Amino acid sequence: MRGMTKKKLKKWSLKDSTELYQISKWGEGYFGLNAEGDLCVIPQKNIEGPKINIREVIEEAKKENLGFPLVMRFHDILRDRIRDLNQSFLNIIKEAEYKGDYYGVYPIKVNQLREVVEEIVEAGSDYNYGLEAGSKPELMAVLAYNTNPTALTILNGYKDYQYMKLAMLGTKLGRKMIIVIEKFSELQQVLEISEDLDVEPMIGVRAKLSSKASGKWAESSGDFAKFGLSIPQIVQMVEVLKKHNKLHMLKLFHFHVGSQIPDIRTLKECLIEGAHIFVHLKKLGAPIEYFDAGGGVGISYDGSLSSEGSSTNYTLKEYIADVVYNLKEICDINNVDHPNIVTETGRAMAAHHSFVVTNVFGEISLQAQDNLDIAENPKDHRILKNMKALLRDLDFGNYYDTYHDASLFKAESTSAFKLGVLDLLERSQIENIYWAICQKIINLTLNTDNVPDVVKSLKKELASKYLCNFSLFQSLPDSWAIDQVFPIVPISHHNQKPDIHCTLADITCDSDGKVTHFIGKDQDESSLLLHSRPLNQDYYLGIFLTGAYQDVMGDMHNLFGRLNEVHVYCDDEDPNDFYIEEIIRGHSAGEVLEIMQYDKTEMNRLIKQQVDKKIKSGDIKPRIGVKLTDFYEESLNSYTYLDSKR
Ligand SMILES: *Cc1c(COP(=O)(O)O)cnc(C)c1O
């Protein structure tokens, strides 16, 4: 008992908050709290270095008239990721006395935003870090932006004549373009076009591995995968190339077995299988110089180091060491020269650098009323009498039985109401007491471990819904599509103890537009502990790790468009350690409508026409009419999300 009192009296600390929201675990050192309880970005992972208070970035964005939700993009984090990957490869290659070099590429499908691609190309220029494309538009982007003649441009995905011709344009420009053969017929195509244009591009081959990947993308591997050549096809490819005297074009061996691979063993098994195929191809005479292990390196979305759900049981450095050492060993045993190493790590490069800030603008909760009358009253109906007694007698010793009895009485009261035995007031009293019982059970078991399942589901049912100004379908598609869990953390108030169990609802008119899985001590929690909404003050939440795939896969459900965005750079000289380098305004209502074939001018004209009619008939005064048409036009030019201003 004394222990409990002590626990209650203990002041909430920053450490408690860091633990609750697992900030140091999923944050990779890029996020932390300051003494005022604000969440900060630490772009260089160095506590002594610049520390950017997200609340101050919010204030500056507001001065620029930017509404929420708002994407914040930290280019310094992106640079740090690219540097970390390349430098780690260099270090381990040196340590292992590996003879080849590292030529990584960034697969732009992970986030194709021009500023992101430009930043990555620049950050990687010292390392000859290149780009990967998987479609024609992506190829056109990498052709224009990957100008380093030593860095690779790797071309995956299904290809047509135009795609191949664009690739050969790159070859003519002196770039290291590698066309990866994903299906057998592409080989014939490459050979024909190469002859037509009199260009000899480098080609690669993607293998289907039999090692099965685990995780959400398991289907990308195995004999029935969508991409890649089977072993007999690869052997045949070598024969065809030999027959045409073109075997010298085959420069790269590639495999890619899926994304966010949770278990390092899977990656290792694929690597070992791939390395053996590679050494045999070398023995068949293929002059392959590059060994491309694809992407798939996962990140820890939920902060745990487990091989389940939304996490990984390895670090980026462990993965790199596995690639280098295993490849070296297999090459050495087979007396084959060490090839240059390529990886197409995407998610692990881009996920951390951007996040979404949303404001909580409302709340829905199923709360019992205060001042419930639970005194005995001889006039009460039997069910009401029993329900009152249950609440009066409820304590820790009987909560389980009480819950079952209360549920039964509640069901009975509904039937009795339908039969006309109970009136509306009686039913309302019974339901109120029922919710009070549920709430009290949750309070009674707050400090108890291993509560029964019914209490867990009660917690979920009674959790408040915080209404957040964003669209799940635009900003967090993987939460909806594949149940990916993302860290969601308040931007401030970390000095205060959070006191409300919440789930989140977005502003789309879709009942799927909600978040009900959160990171937590049990890895996957059905509610998130947040603060009661402060009076007269905005309460902001950050949705993190959205830089990979989320930014670009979002859709326009309910016509909520692209988000406002700020690009933040750190600057040690600045009093706040940062400056906003660029602002990209999100879609206006008119822009989103134009994508759907509406015409803004025509819409304004139609509204004016209808208002004019009403003016003519005397229903609207001319002065008011002008204001109304102006207001409509202004609204077409404003942000699609909720505006907190009047
Ligand atoms: C998607 C993809 C990648 C990137 O995978 P990540 O899991 O994001 O690292 C790499 N290579 C190919 C061929 C891809 O399709």
mmCIF file of N, CA, C and O and ligand atoms in Angstrom, residues 107 109-110 132 156 206 254 256 258-260 295-297 344-347 549, ligand 1:
data_model
loop_
_atom_site.group_PDB
_atom_site.id
_atom_site.type_symbol
_atom_site.label_atom_id
_atom_site.label_comp_id
_atom_site.label_asym_id
_atom_site.label_seq_id
_atom_site.Cartn_x
_atom_site.Cartn_y
_atom_site.Cartn_z
ATOM 1 N N PRO A 107 16.580 4.181 -54.252
ATOM 2 C CA PRO A 107 15.413 3.901 -55.104
ATOM 3 C C PRO A 107 14.397 5.032 -54.934
ATOM 4 O O PRO A 107 13.822 5.175 -53.856
ATOM 5 N N LYS A 109 11.431 5.570 -55.758
ATOM 6 C CA LYS A 109 10.003 5.336 -55.491
ATOM 7 C C LYS A 109 9.662 5.533 -54.013
ATOM 8 O O LYS A 109 8.520 5.781 -53.657
ATOM 9 N N VAL A 110 10.663 5.451 -53.139
ATOM 10 C CA VAL A 110 10.436 5.597 -51.700
ATOM 11 C C VAL A 110 9.971 7.012 -51.362
ATOM 12 O O VAL A 110 9.126 7.228 -50.493
ATOM 13 N N GLU A 132 18.111 4.795 -58.315
ATOM 14 C CA GLU A 132 17.441 3.664 -58.956
ATOM 15 C C GLU A 132 16.051 4.106 -59.381
ATOM 16 O O GLU A 132 15.389 4.854 -58.664
ATOM 17 N N ASN A 156 15.163 -0.679 -62.914
ATOM 18 C CA ASN A 156 14.359 -1.868 -62.649
ATOM 19 C C ASN A 156 12.948 -1.667 -63.192
ATOM 20 O O ASN A 156 12.646 -0.654 -63.810
ATOM 21 N N ARG A 206 18.034 -9.791 -62.750
ATOM 22 C CA ARG A 206 17.412 -9.955 -61.428
ATOM 23 C C ARG A 206 17.003 -11.407 -61.254
ATOM 24 O O ARG A 206 16.297 -11.969 -62.090
ATOM 25 N N HIS A 254 21.486 -9.044 -59.546
ATOM 26 C CA HIS A 254 20.574 -8.362 -58.623
ATOM 27 C C HIS A 254 19.493 -9.281 -58.063
ATOM 28 O O HIS A 254 19.036 -10.199 -58.720
ATOM 29 N N HIS A 256 16.009 -8.700 -55.084
ATOM 30 C CA HIS A 256 15.331 -7.840 -54.104
ATOM 31 C C HIS A 256 14.148 -8.647 -53.614
ATOM 32 O O HIS A 256 13.305 -9.053 -54.398
ATOM 33 N N GLY A 258 11.836 -7.991 -51.006
ATOM 34 C CA GLY A 258 10.714 -7.411 -50.268
ATOM 35 C C GLY A 258 11.191 -6.281 -49.385
ATOM 36 O O GLY A 258 12.380 -6.006 -49.311
ATOM 37 N N SER A 259 10.241 -5.628 -48.744
ATOM 38 C CA SER A 259 10.565 -4.438 -47.959
ATOM 39 C C SER A 259 10.334 -4.699 -46.471
ATOM 40 O O SER A 259 9.599 -5.613 -46.103
ATOM 41 N N GLN A 260 10.961 -3.870 -45.634
ATOM 42 C CA GLN A 260 10.763 -3.949 -44.179
ATOM 43 C C GLN A 260 10.874 -5.400 -43.703
ATOM 44 O O GLN A 260 9.972 -5.946 -43.074
ATOM 45 N N GLY A 295 16.893 -3.840 -51.813
ATOM 46 C CA GLY A 295 16.507 -3.093 -50.609
ATOM 47 C C GLY A 295 16.050 -4.041 -49.520
ATOM 48 O O GLY A 295 16.577 -5.146 -49.402
ATOM 49 N N GLY A 296 15.071 -3.622 -48.753
ATOM 50 C CA GLY A 296 14.481 -4.505 -47.758
ATOM 51 C C GLY A 296 14.892 -4.243 -46.329
ATOM 52 O O GLY A 296 14.283 -4.794 -45.403
ATOM 53 N N VAL A 297 15.933 -3.418 -46.128
ATOM 54 C CA VAL A 297 16.349 -3.145 -44.744
ATOM 55 C C VAL A 297 15.209 -2.426 -44.025
ATOM 56 O O VAL A 297 14.702 -1.414 -44.508
ATOM 57 N N GLU A 344 20.136 -1.177 -52.587
ATOM 58 C CA GLU A 344 19.069 -0.242 -52.971
ATOM 59 C C GLU A 344 18.222 0.074 -51.751
ATOM 60 O O GLU A 344 17.002 0.062 -51.796
ATOM 61 N N THR A 345 18.894 0.330 -50.635
ATOM 62 C CA THR A 345 18.208 0.590 -49.381
ATOM 63 C C THR A 345 17.407 1.895 -49.466
ATOM 64 O O THR A 345 17.987 2.952 -49.669
ATOM 65 N N GLY A 346 16.098 1.816 -49.329
ATOM 66 C CA GLY A 346 15.277 3.011 -49.504
ATOM 67 C C GLY A 346 14.622 3.477 -48.222
ATOM 68 O O GLY A 346 14.885 4.575 -47.719
ATOM 69 N N ARG A 347 13.762 2.622 -47.670
ATOM 70 C CA ARG A 347 13.004 2.978 -46.471
ATOM 71 C C ARG A 347 13.909 3.487 -45.346
ATOM 72 O O ARG A 347 13.638 4.510 -44.727
ATOM 73 N N TYR A 549 7.627 6.215 -48.337
ATOM 74 C CA TYR A 549 6.388 5.727 -48.943
ATOM 75 C C TYR A 549 5.133 6.542 -48.586
ATOM 76 O O TYR A 549 4.310 6.810 -49.460
HETATM 77 C C1 LIG B 1 11.071 -0.937 -53.538
HETATM 78 C C2 LIG B 1 12.377 -1.404 -53.993
HETATM 79 C C3 LIG B 1 13.530 -1.084 -53.256
HETATM 80 C C4 LIG B 1 13.494 -0.339 -51.949
HETATM 81 O O1 LIG B 1 13.171 -1.188 -50.899
HETATM 82 P P1 LIG B 1 13.248 -0.717 -49.361
HETATM 83 O O2 LIG B 1 12.591 -1.802 -48.653
HETATM 84 O O3 LIG B 1 12.538 0.580 -49.272
HETATM 85 O O4 LIG B 1 14.682 -0.586 -49.007
HETATM 86 C C5 LIG B 1 14.737 -1.502 -53.759
HETATM 87 N N1 LIG B 1 14.818 -2.199 -54.927
HETATM 88 C C6 LIG B 1 13.730 -2.522 -55.642
HETATM 89 C C7 LIG B 1 13.882 -3.298 -56.895
HETATM 90 C C8 LIG B 1 12.477 -2.144 -55.202
HETATM 91 O O5 LIG B 1 11.400 -2.504 -55.901
#
